[in-house]
Coordinates of C-alpha atoms in Angstrom, one line a residue:
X1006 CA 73.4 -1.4 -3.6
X1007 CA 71.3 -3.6 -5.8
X1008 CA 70.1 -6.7 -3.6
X1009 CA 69.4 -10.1 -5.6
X1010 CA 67.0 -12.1 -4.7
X1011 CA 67.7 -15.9 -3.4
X1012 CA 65.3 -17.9 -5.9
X1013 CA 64.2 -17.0 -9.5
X1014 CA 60.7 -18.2 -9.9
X1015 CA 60.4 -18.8 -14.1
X1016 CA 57.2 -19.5 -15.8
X1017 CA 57.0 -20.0 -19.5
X1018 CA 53.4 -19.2 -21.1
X1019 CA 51.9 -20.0 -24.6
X1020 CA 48.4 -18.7 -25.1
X1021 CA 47.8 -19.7 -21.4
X1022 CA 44.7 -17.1 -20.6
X1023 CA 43.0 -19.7 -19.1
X1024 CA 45.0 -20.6 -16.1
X1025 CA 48.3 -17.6 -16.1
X1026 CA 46.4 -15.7 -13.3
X1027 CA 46.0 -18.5 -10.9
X1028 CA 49.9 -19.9 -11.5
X1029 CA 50.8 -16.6 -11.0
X1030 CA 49.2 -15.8 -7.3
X1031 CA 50.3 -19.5 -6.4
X1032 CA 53.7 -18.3 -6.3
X1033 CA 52.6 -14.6 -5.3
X1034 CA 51.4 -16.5 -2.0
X1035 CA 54.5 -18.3 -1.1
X1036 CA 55.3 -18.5 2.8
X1037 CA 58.9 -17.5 1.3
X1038 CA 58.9 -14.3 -0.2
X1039 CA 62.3 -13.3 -1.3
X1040 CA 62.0 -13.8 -4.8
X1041 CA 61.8 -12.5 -8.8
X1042 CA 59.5 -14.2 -10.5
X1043 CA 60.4 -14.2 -14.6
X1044 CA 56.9 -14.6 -17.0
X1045 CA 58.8 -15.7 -20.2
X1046 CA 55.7 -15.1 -23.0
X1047 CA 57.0 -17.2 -25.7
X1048 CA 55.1 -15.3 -28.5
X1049 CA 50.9 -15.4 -27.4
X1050 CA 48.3 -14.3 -29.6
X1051 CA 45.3 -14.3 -27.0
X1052 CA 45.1 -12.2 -23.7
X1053 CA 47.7 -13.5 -22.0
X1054 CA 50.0 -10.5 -21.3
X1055 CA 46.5 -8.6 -20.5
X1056 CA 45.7 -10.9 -17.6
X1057 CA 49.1 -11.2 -16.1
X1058 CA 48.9 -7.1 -16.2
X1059 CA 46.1 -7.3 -13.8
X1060 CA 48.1 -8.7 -11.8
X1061 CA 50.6 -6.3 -9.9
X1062 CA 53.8 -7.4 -7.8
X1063 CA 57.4 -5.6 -7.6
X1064 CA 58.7 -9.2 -7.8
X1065 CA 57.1 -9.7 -11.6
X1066 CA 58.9 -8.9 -14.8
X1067 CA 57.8 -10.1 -18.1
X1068 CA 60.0 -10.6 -21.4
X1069 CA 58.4 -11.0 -24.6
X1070 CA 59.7 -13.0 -27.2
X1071 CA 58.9 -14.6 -31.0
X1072 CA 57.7 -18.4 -30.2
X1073 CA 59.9 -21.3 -29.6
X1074 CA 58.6 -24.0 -27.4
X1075 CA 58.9 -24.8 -23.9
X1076 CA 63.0 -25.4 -23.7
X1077 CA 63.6 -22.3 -25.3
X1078 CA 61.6 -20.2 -22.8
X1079 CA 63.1 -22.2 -19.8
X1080 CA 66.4 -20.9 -21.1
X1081 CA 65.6 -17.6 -21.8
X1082 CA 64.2 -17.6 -18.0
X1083 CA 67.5 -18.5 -17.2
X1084 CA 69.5 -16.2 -18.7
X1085 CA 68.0 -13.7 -17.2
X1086 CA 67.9 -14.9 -13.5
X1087 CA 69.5 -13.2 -10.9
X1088 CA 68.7 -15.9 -7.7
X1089 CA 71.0 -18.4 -6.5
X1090 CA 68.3 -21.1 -6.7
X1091 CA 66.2 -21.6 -9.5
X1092 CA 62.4 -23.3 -9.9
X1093 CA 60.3 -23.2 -12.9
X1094 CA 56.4 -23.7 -12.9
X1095 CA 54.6 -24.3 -16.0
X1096 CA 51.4 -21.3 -17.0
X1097 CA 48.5 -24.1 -15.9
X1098 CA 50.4 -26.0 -13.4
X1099 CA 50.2 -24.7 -9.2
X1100 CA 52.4 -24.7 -6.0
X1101 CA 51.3 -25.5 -2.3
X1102 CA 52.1 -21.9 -0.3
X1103 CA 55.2 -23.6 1.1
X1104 CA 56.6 -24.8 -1.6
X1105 CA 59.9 -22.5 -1.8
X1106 CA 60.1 -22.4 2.0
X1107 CA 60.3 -25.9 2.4
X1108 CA 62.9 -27.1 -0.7
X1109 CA 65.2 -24.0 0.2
X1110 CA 65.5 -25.2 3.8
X1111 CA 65.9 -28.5 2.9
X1112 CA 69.1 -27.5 0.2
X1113 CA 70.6 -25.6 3.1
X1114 CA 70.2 -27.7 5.3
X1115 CA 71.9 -30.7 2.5
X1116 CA 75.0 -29.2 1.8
X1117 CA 75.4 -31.9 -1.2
X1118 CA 72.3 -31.8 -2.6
X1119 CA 71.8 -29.8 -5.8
X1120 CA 68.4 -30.3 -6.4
X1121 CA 65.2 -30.4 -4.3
X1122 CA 61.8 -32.0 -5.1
X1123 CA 58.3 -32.4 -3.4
X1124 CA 56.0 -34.7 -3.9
X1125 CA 53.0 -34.2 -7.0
X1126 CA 49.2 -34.2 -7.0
X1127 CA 47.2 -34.2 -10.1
X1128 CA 44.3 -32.0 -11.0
X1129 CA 41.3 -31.5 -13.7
X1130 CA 40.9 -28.5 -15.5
X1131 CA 39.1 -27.1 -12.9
X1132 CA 41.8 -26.9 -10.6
X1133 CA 40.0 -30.4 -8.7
X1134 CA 42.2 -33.2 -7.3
X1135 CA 42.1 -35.7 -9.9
X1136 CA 45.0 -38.1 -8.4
X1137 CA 47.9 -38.9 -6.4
X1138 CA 51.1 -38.7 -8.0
X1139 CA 54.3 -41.2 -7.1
X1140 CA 54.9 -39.5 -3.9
X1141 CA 58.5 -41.2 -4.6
X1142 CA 61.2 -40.6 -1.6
X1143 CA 64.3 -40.8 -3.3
X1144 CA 67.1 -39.0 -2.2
X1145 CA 71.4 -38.6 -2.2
X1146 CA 72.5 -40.4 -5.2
X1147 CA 69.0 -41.4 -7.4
X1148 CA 70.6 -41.8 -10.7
X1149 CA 69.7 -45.3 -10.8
X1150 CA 66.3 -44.5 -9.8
X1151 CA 65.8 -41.8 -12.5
X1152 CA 66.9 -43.5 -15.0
X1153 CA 63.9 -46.0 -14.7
X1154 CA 61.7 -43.4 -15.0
X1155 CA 60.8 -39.6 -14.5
X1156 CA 60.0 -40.0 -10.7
X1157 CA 60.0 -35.9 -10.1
X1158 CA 57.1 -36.3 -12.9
X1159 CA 56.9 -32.6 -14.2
X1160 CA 59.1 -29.5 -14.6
X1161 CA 57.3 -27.5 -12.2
X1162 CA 58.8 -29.6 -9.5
X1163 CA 62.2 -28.7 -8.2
X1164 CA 64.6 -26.0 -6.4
X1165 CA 67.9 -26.0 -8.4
X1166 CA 71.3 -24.6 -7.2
X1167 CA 72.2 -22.3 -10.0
X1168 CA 75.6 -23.0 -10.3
X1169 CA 74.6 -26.1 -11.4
X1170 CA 73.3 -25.2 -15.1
X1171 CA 77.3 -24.0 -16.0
X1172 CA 78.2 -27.2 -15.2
X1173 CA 75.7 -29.6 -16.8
X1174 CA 74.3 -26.6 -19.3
X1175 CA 70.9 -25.7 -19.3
X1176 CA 67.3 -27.6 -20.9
X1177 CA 67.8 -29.2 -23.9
X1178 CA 65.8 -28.2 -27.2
X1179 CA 66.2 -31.0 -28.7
X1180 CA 64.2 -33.0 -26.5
X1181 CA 61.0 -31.1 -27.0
X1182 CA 58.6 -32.4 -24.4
X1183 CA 60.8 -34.1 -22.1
X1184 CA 63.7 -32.0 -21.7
X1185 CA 63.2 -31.3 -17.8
X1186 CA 63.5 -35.3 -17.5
X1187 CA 67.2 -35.3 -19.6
X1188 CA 68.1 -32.4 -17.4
X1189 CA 66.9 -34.1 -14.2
X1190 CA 69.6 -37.1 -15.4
X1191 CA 72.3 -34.9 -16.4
X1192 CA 72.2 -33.3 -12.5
X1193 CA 72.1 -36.8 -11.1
X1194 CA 74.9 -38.2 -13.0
X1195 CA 77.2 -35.4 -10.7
X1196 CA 75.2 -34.4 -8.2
X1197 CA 72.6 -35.7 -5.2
X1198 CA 68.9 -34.8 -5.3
X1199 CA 67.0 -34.4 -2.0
X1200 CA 63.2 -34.7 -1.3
X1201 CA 60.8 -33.1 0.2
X1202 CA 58.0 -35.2 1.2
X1203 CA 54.9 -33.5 1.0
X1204 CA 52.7 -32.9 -1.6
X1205 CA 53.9 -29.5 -2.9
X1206 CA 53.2 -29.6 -6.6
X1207 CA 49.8 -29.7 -8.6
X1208 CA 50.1 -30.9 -12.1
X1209 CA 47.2 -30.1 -14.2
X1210 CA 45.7 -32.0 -16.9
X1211 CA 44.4 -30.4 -19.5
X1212 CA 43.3 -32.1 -23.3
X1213 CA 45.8 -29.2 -24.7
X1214 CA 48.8 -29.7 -22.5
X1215 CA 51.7 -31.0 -24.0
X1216 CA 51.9 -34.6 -22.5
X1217 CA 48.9 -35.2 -24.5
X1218 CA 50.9 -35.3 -27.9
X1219 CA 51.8 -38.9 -27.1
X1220 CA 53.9 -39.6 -30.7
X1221 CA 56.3 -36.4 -30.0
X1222 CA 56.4 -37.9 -26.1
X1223 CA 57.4 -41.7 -27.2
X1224 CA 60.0 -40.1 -30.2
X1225 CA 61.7 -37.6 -27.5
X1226 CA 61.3 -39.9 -24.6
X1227 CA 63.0 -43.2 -26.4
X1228 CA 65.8 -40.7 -27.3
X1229 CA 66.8 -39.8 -24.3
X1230 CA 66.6 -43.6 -23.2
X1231 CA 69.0 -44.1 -25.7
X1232 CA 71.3 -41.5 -24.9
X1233 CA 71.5 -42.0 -21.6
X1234 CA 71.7 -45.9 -21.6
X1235 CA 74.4 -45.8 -24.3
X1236 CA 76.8 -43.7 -22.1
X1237 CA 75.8 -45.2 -19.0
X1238 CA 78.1 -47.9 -17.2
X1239 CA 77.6 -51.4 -17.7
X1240 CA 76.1 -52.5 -14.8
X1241 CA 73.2 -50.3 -15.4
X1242 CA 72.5 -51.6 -18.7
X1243 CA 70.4 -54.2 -17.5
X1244 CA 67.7 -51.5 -16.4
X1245 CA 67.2 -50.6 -20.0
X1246 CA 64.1 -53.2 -19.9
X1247 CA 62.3 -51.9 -16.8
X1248 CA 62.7 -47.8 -18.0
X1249 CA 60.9 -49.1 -21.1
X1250 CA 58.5 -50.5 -19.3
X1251 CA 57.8 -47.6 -17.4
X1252 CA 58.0 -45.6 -20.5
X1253 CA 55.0 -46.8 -21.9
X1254 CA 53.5 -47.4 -18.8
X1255 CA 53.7 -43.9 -18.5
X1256 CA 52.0 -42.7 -22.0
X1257 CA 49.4 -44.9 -21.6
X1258 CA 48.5 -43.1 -18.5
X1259 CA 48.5 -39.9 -20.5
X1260 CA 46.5 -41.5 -23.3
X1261 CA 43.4 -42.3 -20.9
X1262 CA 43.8 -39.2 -18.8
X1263 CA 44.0 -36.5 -21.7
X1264 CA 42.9 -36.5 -25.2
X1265 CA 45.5 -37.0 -26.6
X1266 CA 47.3 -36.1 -29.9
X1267 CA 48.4 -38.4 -31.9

């Protein structure tokens, strides 16, 4: 009998030669081990695929498929899970060793919770600290929270239950760039969140990465404030203000850090 595994680890990865390797042991290395990890190559011209064949794991399976951004691989990653618990890691971005070990136990141990999330570090492209991330504490119902701003900060952070993604459906491609923040508010309109507070998650930044094109951020971003503040209730309309705030708070950030792409 065919067991499946309890998480499906995803990684997307564009032209990543540079950093696939290292993303790859990270999660190679977890403390938790029963896992499939999904590479999702959306479409690379350079030696990805040859350095993630170096690497050899029963756990690995790569699909290959014509480019289409970020979303796109997410979801193809997803289709083709098997685990009851899903997490994504981006091809630069890395994970602490107890990463899984520590979310999984802390859904199972939160009955309704959906989602869990770690704290975030920051580092250079030389896999260096660079920075502390929000180390935000947020749990049960953070909708409110959320909605303010992107306090998970990447989509390499969280565990998801998933059963959740028939309810809610999965990343959307319209939102190129922040479509793990408009799924992280689509889950906490239904659902609780829980975190886990240790630093679990390192978020690289890099003058290529994608939160460097600042004009497609601010287009994508100010649509999902729209669309979330024009279906939300009216008590939380007041809020729209401070998410702004935040909003460009938040690119300016990226604007200093990266290179960015305008």
């Amino acid at each position: 009998m065919l067991i499946m595994p309890i998480i499906s680890v995803i990684i997307p990865v564009y032209n990543g030669e540079k950093t696939i390797q290292e993303t790859i042991k990270s999660v190679l290395e977890q403390t938790f081990t029963d896992f499939e990890l999904i590479i999702i190559n959306d479409g690379s011209t350079d030696s990805t695929l040859v350095k993630i064949a170096q690497l050899k794991d029963d756990r690995m399976k790569v699909l290959s498929f014509p480019n289409k951004g970020l979303a796109t691989s997410r979801n193809r990653g997803i289709t083709n899970s098997q685990g009851d618990y899903l997490a994504f890691i981006d091809a630069d971005d890395l994970w602490t060793k107890d990463k899984l070990e520590l979310q999984l136990k802390a859904l199972q141990g939160n009955e309704e919770a959906v989602l869990a999330y770690s704290w975030t570090d920051y580092i250079d492209e030389d896999s260096r600290f660079s920075r502390s991330g929000l180390h935000s504490t947020f749990s049960g119902n953070v909708y409110e929270k959320l909605l303010i701003g992107n306090f998970l900060e990447s989509g390499s952070n969280p565990l998801i239950r998933k059963k959740v993604f028939t309810k809610i459906g999965n990343f959307d491609e319209s939102f190129p760039g922040v479509e793990d923040w408009d799924l992280y508010l689509r889950t906490a309109k239904k659902y609780h969140f829980i975190c886990v507070p240790s630093s679990q998650v390192l978020y690289r930044i890099s003058s290529n990465s994608m939160s460097t094109n600042i004009a497609k951020m601010e287009k994508f971003g100010l649509s999902v404030i729209q669309k979330n503040f024009a279906e939300t209730s009216p008590s939380l309309k007041p809020l729209k203000k401070a998410t702004l705030a935040d909003f460009y708070m938040y690119l300016t950030l990226k604007s200093v850090e990266g290179k960015p792409s305008f």
